[in-house]
Short mmCIF file of N, CA and C in Angstrom, two decimals:
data_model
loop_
_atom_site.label_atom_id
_atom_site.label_comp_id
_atom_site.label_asym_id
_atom_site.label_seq_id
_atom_site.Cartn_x
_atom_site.Cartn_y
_atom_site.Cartn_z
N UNK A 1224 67.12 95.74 134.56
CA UNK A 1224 66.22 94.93 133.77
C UNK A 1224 66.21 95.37 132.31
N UNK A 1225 65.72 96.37 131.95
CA UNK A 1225 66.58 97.20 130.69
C UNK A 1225 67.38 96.86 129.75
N UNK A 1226 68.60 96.56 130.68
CA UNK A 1226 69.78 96.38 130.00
C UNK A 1226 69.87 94.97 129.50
N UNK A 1227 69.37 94.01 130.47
CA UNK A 1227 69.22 92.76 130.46
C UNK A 1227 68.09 92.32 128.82
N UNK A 1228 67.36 93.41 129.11
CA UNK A 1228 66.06 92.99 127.34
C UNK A 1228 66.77 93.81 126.38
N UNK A 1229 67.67 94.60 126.32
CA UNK A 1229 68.50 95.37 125.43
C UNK A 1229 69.25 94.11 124.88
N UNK A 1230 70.22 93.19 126.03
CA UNK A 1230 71.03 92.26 125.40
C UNK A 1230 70.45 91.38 124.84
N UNK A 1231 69.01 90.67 125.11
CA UNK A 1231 68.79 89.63 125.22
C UNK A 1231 68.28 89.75 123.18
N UNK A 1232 68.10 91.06 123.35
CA UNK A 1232 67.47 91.83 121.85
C UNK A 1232 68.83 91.68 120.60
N UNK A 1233 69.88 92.36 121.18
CA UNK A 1233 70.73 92.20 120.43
C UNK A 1233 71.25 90.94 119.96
N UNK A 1234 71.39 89.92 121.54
CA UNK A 1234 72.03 88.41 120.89
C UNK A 1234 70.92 87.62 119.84
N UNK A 1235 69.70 87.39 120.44
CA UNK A 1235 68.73 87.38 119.54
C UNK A 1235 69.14 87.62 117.82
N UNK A 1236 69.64 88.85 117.76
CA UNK A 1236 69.53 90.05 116.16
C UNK A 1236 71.11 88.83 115.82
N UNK A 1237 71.70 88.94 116.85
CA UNK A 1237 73.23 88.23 116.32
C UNK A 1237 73.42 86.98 116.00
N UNK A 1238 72.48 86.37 116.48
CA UNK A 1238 72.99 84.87 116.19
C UNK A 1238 71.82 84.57 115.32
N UNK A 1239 70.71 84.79 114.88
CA UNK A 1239 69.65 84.51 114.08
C UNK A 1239 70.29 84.53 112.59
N UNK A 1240 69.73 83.39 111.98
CA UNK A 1240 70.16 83.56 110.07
C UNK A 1240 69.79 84.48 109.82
N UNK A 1241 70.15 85.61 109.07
CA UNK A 1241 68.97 86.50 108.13
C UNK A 1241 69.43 85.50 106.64
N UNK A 1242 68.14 86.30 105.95
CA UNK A 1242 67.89 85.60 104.48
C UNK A 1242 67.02 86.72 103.82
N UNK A 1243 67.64 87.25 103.09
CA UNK A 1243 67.11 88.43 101.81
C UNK A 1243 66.94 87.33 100.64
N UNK A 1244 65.79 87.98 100.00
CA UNK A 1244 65.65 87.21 98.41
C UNK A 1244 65.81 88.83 97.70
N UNK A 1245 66.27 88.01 96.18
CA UNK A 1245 66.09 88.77 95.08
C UNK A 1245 65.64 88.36 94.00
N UNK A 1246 64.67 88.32 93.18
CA UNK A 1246 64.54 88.08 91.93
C UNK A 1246 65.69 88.39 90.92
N UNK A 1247 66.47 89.14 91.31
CA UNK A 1247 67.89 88.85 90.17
C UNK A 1247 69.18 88.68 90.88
N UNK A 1248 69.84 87.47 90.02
CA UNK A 1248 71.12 87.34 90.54
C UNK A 1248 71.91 88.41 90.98
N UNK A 1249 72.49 88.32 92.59
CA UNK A 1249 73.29 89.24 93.33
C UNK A 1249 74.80 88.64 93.81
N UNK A 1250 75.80 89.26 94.00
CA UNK A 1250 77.18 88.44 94.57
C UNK A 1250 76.92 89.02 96.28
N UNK A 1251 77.29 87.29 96.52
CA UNK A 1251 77.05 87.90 98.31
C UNK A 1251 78.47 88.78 98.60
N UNK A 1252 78.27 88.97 99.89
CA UNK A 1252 78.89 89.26 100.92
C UNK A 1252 80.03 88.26 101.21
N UNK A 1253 80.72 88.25 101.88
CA UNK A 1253 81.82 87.50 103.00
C UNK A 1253 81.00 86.61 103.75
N UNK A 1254 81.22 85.66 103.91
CA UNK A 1254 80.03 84.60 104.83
C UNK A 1254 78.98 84.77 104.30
N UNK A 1255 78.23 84.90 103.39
CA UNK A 1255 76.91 84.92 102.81
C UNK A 1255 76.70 83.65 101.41
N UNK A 1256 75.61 83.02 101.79
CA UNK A 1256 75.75 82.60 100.97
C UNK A 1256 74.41 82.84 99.76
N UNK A 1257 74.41 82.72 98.10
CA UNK A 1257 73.08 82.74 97.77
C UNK A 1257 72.39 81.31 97.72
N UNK A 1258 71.16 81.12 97.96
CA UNK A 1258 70.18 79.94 97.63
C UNK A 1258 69.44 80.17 96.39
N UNK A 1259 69.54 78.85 95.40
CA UNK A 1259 68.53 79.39 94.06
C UNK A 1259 67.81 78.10 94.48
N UNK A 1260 66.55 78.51 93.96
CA UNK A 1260 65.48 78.11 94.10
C UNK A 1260 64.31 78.78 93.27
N UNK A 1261 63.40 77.70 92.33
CA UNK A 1261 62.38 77.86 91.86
C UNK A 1261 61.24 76.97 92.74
N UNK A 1262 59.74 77.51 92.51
CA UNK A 1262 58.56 76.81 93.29
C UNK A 1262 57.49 76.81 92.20
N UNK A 1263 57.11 76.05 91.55
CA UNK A 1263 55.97 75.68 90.86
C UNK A 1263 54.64 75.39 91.40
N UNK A 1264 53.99 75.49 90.47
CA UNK A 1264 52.01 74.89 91.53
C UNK A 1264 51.76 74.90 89.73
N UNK A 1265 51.17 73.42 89.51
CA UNK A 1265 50.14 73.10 88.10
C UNK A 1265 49.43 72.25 88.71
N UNK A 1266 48.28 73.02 87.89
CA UNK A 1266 47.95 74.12 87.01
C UNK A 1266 48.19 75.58 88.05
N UNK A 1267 48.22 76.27 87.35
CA UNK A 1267 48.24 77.63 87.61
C UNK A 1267 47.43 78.07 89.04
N UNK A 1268 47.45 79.22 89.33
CA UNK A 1268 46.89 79.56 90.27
C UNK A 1268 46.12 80.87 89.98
N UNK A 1269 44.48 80.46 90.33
CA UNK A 1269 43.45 81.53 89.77
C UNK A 1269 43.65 83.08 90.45
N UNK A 1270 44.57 83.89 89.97
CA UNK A 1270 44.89 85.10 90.81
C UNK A 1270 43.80 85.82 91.84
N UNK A 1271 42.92 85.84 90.02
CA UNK A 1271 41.61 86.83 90.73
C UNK A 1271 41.02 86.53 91.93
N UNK A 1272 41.03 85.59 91.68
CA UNK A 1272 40.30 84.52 93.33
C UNK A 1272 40.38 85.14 94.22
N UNK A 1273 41.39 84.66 94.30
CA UNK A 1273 42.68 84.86 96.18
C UNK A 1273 42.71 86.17 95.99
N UNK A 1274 42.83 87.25 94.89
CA UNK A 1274 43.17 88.86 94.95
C UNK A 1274 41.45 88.99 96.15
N UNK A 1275 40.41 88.41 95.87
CA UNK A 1275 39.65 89.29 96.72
C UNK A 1275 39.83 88.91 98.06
N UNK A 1276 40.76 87.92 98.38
CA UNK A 1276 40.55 88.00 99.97
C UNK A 1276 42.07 88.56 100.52
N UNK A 1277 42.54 89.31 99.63
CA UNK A 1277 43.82 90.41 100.36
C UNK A 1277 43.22 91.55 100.86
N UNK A 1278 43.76 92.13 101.55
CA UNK A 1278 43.42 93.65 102.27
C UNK A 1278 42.85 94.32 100.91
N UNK A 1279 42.65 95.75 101.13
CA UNK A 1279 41.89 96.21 100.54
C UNK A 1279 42.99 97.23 99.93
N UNK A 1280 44.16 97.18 100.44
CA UNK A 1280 45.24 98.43 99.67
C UNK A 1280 45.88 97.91 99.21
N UNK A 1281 46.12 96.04 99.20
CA UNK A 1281 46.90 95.41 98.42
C UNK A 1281 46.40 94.49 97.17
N UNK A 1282 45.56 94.87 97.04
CA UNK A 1282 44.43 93.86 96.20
C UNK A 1282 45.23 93.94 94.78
N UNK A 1283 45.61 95.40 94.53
CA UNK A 1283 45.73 95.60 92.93
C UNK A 1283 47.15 94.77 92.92
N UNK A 1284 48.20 94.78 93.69
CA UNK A 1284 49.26 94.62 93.16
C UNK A 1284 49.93 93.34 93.53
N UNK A 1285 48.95 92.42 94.52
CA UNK A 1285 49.65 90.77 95.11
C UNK A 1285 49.69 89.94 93.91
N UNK A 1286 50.81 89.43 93.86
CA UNK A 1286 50.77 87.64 93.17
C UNK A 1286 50.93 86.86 93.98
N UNK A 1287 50.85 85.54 93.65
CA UNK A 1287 50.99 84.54 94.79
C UNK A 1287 52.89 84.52 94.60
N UNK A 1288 53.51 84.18 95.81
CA UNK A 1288 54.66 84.08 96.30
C UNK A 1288 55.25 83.18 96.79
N UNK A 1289 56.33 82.61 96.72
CA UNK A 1289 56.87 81.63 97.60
C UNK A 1289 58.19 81.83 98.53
N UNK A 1290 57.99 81.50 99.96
CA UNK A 1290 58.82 81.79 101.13
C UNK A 1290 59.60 80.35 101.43
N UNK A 1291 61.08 80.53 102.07
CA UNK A 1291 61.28 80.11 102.61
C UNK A 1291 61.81 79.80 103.43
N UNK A 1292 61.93 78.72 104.37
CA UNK A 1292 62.28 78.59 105.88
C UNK A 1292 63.36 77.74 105.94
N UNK A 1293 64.65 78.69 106.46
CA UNK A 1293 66.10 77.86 106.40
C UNK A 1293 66.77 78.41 107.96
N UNK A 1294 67.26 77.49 108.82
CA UNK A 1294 67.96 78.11 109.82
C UNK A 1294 69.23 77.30 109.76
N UNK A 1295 70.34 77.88 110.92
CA UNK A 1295 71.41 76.99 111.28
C UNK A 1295 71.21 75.79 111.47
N UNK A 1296 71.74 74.54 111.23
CA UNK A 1296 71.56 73.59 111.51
C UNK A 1296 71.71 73.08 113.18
N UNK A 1297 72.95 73.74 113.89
CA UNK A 1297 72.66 73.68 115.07
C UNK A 1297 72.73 75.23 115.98
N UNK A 1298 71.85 75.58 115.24
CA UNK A 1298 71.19 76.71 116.13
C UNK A 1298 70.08 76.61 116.65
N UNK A 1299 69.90 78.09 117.14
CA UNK A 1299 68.11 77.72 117.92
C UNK A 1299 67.62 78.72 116.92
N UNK A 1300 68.11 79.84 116.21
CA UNK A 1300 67.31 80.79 115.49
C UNK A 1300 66.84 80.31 114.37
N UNK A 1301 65.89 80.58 113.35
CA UNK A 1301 65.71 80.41 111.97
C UNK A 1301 64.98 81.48 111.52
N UNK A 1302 65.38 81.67 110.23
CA UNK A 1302 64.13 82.33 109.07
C UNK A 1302 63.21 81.80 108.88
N UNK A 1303 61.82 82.44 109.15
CA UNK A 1303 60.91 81.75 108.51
C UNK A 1303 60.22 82.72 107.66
N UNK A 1304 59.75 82.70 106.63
CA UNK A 1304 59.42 83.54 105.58
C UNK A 1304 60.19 84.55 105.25
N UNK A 1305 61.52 83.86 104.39
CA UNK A 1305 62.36 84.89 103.81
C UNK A 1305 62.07 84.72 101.92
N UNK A 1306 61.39 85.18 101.29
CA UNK A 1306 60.79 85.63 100.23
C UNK A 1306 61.51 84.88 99.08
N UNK A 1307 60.94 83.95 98.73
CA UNK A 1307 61.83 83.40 97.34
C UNK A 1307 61.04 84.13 96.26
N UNK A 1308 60.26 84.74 96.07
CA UNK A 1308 59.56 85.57 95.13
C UNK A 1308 58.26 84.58 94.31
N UNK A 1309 58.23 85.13 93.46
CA UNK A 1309 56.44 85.15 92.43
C UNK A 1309 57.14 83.16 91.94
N UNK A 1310 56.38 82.73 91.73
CA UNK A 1310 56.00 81.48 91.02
C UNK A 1310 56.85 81.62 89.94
N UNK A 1311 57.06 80.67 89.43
CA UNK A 1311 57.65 79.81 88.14
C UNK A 1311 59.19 80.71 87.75
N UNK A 1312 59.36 81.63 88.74
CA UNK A 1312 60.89 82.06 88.24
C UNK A 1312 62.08 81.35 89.62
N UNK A 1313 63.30 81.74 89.26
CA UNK A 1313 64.32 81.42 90.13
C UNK A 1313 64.25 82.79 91.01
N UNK A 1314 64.79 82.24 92.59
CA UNK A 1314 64.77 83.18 93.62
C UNK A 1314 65.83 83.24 94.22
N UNK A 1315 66.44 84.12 94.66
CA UNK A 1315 68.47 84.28 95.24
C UNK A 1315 67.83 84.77 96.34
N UNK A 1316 68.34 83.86 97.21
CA UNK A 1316 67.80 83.91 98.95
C UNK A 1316 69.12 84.12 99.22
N UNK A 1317 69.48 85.34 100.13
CA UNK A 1317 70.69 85.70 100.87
C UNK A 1317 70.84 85.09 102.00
N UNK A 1318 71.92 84.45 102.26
CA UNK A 1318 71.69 83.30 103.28
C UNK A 1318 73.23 83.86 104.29
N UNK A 1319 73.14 84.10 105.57
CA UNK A 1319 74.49 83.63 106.47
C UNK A 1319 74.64 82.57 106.67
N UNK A 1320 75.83 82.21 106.50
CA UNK A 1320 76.57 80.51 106.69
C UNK A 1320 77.10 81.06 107.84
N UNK A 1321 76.89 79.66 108.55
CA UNK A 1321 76.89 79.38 109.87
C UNK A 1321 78.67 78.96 109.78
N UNK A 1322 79.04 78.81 110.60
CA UNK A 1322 80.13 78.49 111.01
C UNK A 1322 80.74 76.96 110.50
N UNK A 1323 79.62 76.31 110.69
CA UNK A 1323 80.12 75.08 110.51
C UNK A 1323 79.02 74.71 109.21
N UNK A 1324 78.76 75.62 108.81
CA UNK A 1324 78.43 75.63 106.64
C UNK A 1324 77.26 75.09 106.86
N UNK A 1325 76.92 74.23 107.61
CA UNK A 1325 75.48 73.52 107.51
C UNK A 1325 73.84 74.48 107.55
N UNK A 1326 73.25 74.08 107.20
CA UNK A 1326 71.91 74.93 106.65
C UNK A 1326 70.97 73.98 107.01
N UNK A 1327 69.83 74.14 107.63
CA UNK A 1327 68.53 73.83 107.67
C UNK A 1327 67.17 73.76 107.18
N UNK A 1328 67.28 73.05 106.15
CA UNK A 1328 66.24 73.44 105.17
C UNK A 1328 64.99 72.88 105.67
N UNK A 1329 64.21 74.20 106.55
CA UNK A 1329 62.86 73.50 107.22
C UNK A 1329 61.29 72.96 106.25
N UNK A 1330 61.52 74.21 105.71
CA UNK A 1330 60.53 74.09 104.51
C UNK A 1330 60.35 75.52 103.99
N UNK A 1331 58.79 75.14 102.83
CA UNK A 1331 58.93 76.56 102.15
C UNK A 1331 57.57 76.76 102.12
N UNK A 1332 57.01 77.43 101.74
CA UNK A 1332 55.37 77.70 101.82
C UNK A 1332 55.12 78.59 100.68
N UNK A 1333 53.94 78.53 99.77
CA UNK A 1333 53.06 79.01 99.08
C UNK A 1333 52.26 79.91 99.39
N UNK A 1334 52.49 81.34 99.24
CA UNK A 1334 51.13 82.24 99.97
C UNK A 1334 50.32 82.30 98.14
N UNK A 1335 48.62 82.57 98.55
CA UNK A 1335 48.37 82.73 97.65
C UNK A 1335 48.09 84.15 97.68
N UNK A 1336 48.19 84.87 96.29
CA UNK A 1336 47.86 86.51 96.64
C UNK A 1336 48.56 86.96 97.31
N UNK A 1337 49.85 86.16 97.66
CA UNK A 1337 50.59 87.20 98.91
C UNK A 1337 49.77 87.53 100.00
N UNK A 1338 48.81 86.59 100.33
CA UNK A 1338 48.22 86.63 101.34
C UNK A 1338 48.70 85.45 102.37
N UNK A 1339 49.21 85.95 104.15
CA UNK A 1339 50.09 85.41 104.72
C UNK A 1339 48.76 84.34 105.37
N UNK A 1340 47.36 84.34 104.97
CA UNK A 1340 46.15 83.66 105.98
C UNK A 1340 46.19 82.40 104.72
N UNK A 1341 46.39 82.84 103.55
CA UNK A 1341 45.83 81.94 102.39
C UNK A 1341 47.60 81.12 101.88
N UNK A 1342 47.91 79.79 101.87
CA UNK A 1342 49.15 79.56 101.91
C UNK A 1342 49.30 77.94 102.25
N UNK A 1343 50.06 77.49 101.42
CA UNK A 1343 49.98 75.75 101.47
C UNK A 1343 51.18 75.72 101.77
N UNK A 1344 51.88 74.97 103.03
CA UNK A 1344 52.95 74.40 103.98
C UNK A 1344 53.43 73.29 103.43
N UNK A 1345 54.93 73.33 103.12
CA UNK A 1345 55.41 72.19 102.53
C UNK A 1345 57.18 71.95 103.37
N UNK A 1346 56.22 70.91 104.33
CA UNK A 1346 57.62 71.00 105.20
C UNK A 1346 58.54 69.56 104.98
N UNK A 1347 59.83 70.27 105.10
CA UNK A 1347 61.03 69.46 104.18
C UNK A 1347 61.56 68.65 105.49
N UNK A 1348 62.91 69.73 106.20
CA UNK A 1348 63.32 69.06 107.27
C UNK A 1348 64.74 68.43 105.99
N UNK A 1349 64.97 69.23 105.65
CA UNK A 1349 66.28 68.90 105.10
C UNK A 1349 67.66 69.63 105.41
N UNK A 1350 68.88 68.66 105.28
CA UNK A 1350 70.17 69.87 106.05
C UNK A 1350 71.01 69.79 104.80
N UNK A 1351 71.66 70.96 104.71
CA UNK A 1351 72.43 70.82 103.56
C UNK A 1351 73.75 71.58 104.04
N UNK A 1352 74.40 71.31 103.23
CA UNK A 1352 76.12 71.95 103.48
C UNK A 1352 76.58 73.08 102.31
N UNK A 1353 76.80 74.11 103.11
CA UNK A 1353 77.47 75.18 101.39
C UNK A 1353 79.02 75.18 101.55
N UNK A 1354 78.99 74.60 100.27
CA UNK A 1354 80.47 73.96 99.77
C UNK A 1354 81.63 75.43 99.94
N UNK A 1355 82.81 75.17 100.18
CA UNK A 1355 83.85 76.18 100.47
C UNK A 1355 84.12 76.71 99.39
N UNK A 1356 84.09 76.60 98.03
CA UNK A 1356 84.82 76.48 96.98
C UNK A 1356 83.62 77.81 96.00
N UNK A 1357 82.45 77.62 96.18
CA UNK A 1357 81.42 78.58 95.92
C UNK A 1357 80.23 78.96 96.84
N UNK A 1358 79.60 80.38 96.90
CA UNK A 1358 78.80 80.19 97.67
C UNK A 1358 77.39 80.20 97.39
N UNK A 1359 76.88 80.05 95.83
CA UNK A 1359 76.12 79.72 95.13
C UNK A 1359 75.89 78.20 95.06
N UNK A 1360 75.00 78.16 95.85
CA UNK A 1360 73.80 76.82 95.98
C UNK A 1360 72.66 76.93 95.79
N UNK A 1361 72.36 75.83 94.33
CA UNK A 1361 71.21 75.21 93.76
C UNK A 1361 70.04 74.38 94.70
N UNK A 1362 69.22 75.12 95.26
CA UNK A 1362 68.11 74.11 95.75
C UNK A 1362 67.48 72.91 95.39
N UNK A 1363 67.04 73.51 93.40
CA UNK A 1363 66.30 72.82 92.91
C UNK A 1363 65.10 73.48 93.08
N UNK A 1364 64.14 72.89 91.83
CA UNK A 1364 62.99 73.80 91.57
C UNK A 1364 62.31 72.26 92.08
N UNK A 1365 61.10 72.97 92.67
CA UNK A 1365 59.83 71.99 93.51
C UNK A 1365 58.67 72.39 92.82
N UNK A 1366 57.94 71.37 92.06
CA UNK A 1366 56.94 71.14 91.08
C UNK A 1366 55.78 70.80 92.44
N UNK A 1367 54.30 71.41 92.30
CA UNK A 1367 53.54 70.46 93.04
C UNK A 1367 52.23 70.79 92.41
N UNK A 1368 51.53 69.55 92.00
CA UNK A 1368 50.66 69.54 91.00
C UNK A 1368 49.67 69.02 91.56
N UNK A 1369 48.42 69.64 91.68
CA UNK A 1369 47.16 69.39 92.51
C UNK A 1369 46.04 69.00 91.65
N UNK A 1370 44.84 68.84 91.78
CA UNK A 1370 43.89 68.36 91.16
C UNK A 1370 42.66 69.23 91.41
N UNK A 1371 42.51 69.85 92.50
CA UNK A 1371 41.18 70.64 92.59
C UNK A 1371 41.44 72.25 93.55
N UNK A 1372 40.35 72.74 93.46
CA UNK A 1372 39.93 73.76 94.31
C UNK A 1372 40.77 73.85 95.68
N UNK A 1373 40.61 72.76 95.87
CA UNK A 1373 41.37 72.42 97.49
C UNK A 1373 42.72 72.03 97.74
N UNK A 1374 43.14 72.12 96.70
CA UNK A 1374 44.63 71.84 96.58
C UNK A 1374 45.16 70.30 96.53
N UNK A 1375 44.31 69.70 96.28
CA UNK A 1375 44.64 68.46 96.61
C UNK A 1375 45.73 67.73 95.82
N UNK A 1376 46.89 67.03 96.36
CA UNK A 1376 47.52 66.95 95.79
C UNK A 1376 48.08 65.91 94.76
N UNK A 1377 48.61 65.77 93.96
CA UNK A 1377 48.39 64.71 92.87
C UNK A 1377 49.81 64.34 92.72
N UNK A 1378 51.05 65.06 92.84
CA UNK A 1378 52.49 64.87 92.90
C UNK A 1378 53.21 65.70 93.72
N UNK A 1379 54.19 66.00 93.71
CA UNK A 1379 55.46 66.80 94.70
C UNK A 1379 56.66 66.70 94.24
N UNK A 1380 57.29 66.90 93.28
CA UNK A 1380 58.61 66.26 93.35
C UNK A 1380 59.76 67.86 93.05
N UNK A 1381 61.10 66.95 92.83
CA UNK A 1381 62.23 68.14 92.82
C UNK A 1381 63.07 67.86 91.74
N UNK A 1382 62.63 69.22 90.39
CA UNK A 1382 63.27 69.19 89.52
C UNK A 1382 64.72 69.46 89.15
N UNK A 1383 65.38 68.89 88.27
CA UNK A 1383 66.52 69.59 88.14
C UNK A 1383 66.76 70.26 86.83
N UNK A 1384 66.79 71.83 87.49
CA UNK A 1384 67.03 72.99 86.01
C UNK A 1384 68.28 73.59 86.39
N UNK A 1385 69.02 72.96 86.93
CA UNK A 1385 70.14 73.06 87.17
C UNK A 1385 71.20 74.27 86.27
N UNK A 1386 70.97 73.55 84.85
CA UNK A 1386 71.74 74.32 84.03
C UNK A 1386 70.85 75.56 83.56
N UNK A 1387 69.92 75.67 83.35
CA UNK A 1387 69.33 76.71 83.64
C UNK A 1387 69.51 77.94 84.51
N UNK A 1388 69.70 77.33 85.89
CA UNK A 1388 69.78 78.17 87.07
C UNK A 1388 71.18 78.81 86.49
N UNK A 1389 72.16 77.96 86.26
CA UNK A 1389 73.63 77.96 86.01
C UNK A 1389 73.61 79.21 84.91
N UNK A 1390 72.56 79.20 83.45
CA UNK A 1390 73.10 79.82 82.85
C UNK A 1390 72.69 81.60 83.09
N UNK A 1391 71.55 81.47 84.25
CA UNK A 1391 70.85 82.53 84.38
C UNK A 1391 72.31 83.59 85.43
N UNK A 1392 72.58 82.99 86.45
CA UNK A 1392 73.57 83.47 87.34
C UNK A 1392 74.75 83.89 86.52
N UNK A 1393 75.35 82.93 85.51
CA UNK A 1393 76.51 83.82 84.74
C UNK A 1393 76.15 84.81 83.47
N UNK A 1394 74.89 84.84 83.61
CA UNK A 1394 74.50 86.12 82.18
C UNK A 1394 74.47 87.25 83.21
N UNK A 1395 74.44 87.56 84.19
CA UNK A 1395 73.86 88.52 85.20
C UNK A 1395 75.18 88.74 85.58
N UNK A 1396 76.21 88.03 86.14
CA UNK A 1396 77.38 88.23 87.10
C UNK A 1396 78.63 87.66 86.45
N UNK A 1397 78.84 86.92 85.09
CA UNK A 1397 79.73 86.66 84.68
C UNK A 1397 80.24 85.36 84.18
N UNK A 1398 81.08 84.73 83.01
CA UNK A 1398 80.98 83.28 83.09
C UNK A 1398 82.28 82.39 83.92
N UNK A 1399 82.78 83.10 85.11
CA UNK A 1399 83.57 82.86 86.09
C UNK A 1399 82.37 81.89 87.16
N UNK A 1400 81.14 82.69 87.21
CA UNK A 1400 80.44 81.68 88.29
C UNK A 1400 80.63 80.66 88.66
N UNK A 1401 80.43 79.84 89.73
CA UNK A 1401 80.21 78.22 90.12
C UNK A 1401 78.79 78.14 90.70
N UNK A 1402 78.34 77.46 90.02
CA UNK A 1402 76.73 77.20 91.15
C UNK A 1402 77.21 75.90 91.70
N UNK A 1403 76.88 75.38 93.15
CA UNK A 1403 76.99 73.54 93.31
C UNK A 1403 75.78 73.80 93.50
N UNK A 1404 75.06 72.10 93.45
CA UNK A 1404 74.43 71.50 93.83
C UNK A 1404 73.72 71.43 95.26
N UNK A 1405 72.63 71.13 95.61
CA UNK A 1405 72.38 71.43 97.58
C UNK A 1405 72.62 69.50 97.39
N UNK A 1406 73.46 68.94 98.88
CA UNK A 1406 73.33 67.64 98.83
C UNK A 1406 72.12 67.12 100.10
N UNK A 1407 71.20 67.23 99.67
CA UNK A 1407 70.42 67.12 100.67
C UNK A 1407 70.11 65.57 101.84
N UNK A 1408 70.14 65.99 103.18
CA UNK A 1408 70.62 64.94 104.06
C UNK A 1408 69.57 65.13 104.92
N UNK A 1409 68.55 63.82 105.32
CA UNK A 1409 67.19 63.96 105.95
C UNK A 1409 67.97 64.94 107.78
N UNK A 1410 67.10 65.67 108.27
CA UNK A 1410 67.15 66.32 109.55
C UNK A 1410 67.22 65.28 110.82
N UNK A 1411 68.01 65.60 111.46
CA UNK A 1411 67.46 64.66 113.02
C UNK A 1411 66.55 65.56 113.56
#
């Protein structure tokens, strides 16, 4: 029996996406791919607020954060809260490409304070493909602009800072880079 939850542990560890973020441009691995991605919220988000309802050893040092949730497209595993980092910057999500390149873009979520109780769900359900040719793929930055206390929401949409993203990745790693585009294709 043992041996049987030993394997069942390992295939689990083996076939699951992992997804590392970095706040600064990194060159993957072999089969790895990076995801850029920015996450906006306007107006701003009142730190102090949300800082008092974090634990009590993390109070001094949370910002609000944005995660997100990408698996194989036909797998059963996924990431869910793999760290695109703090608000209004670009995030390099370390991604394994699946075999057959396709990606699952489930959604991404907003913690506020880096608090995992306090956090607005923004589910996509999008599949995308990482092109052979680079393994730097542009998400696109997601604007979502609310109106009150409660988050209520007033727009949603998906910007393109494309060249931006573009010029940030070759000041860091070189002007050899390719970023593509994500071509995004609704989920079955």
């Amino acid at each position: 029996m043992r041996n049987r939850l030993c394997l069942a542990a390992a295939l689990f560890a083996t076939l699951s996406l992992s997804a590392f973020a970095q706040t600064k441009p990194i060159a993957p691995k072999r089969n790895e791919a990076i995801l850029v991605i920015k996450v906006r919220l306007q107006p701003g988000v009142q730190e102090d607020f949300f800082k008092n309802y974090a634990s009590a050893k993390k109070r001094g040092e949370t910002i609000t954060k944005a995660y997100l949730g990408i698996g194989a497209y036909y797998g059963y595993m996924s990431s869910t809260g793999s760290e695109i980092g703090p608000l209004n910057q670009f995030g390099y999500v370390k991604a394994s490409i699946p075999k057959d390149r396709a990606i699952l873009f489930r959604s991404f979520e907003v913690r506020l304070a880096d608090h995992s109780n306090l956090f607005i769900n923004f589910p996509l359900n999008l599949r995308f493909t990482v092109p052979e040719d680079t393994p730097y793929v542009y998400l696109g930055t997601f604007v979502y602009r609310y109106s009150d206390e409660y988050f209520t929401m007033l727009s949603f949409e998906r910007v393109d800072e494309f060249d931006e993203a573009l010029a940030e990745l070759r000041a860091a790693l070189g002007p050899s880079i390719k970023l593509a585009r994500a071509v995004f294709k609704e989920a079955d």
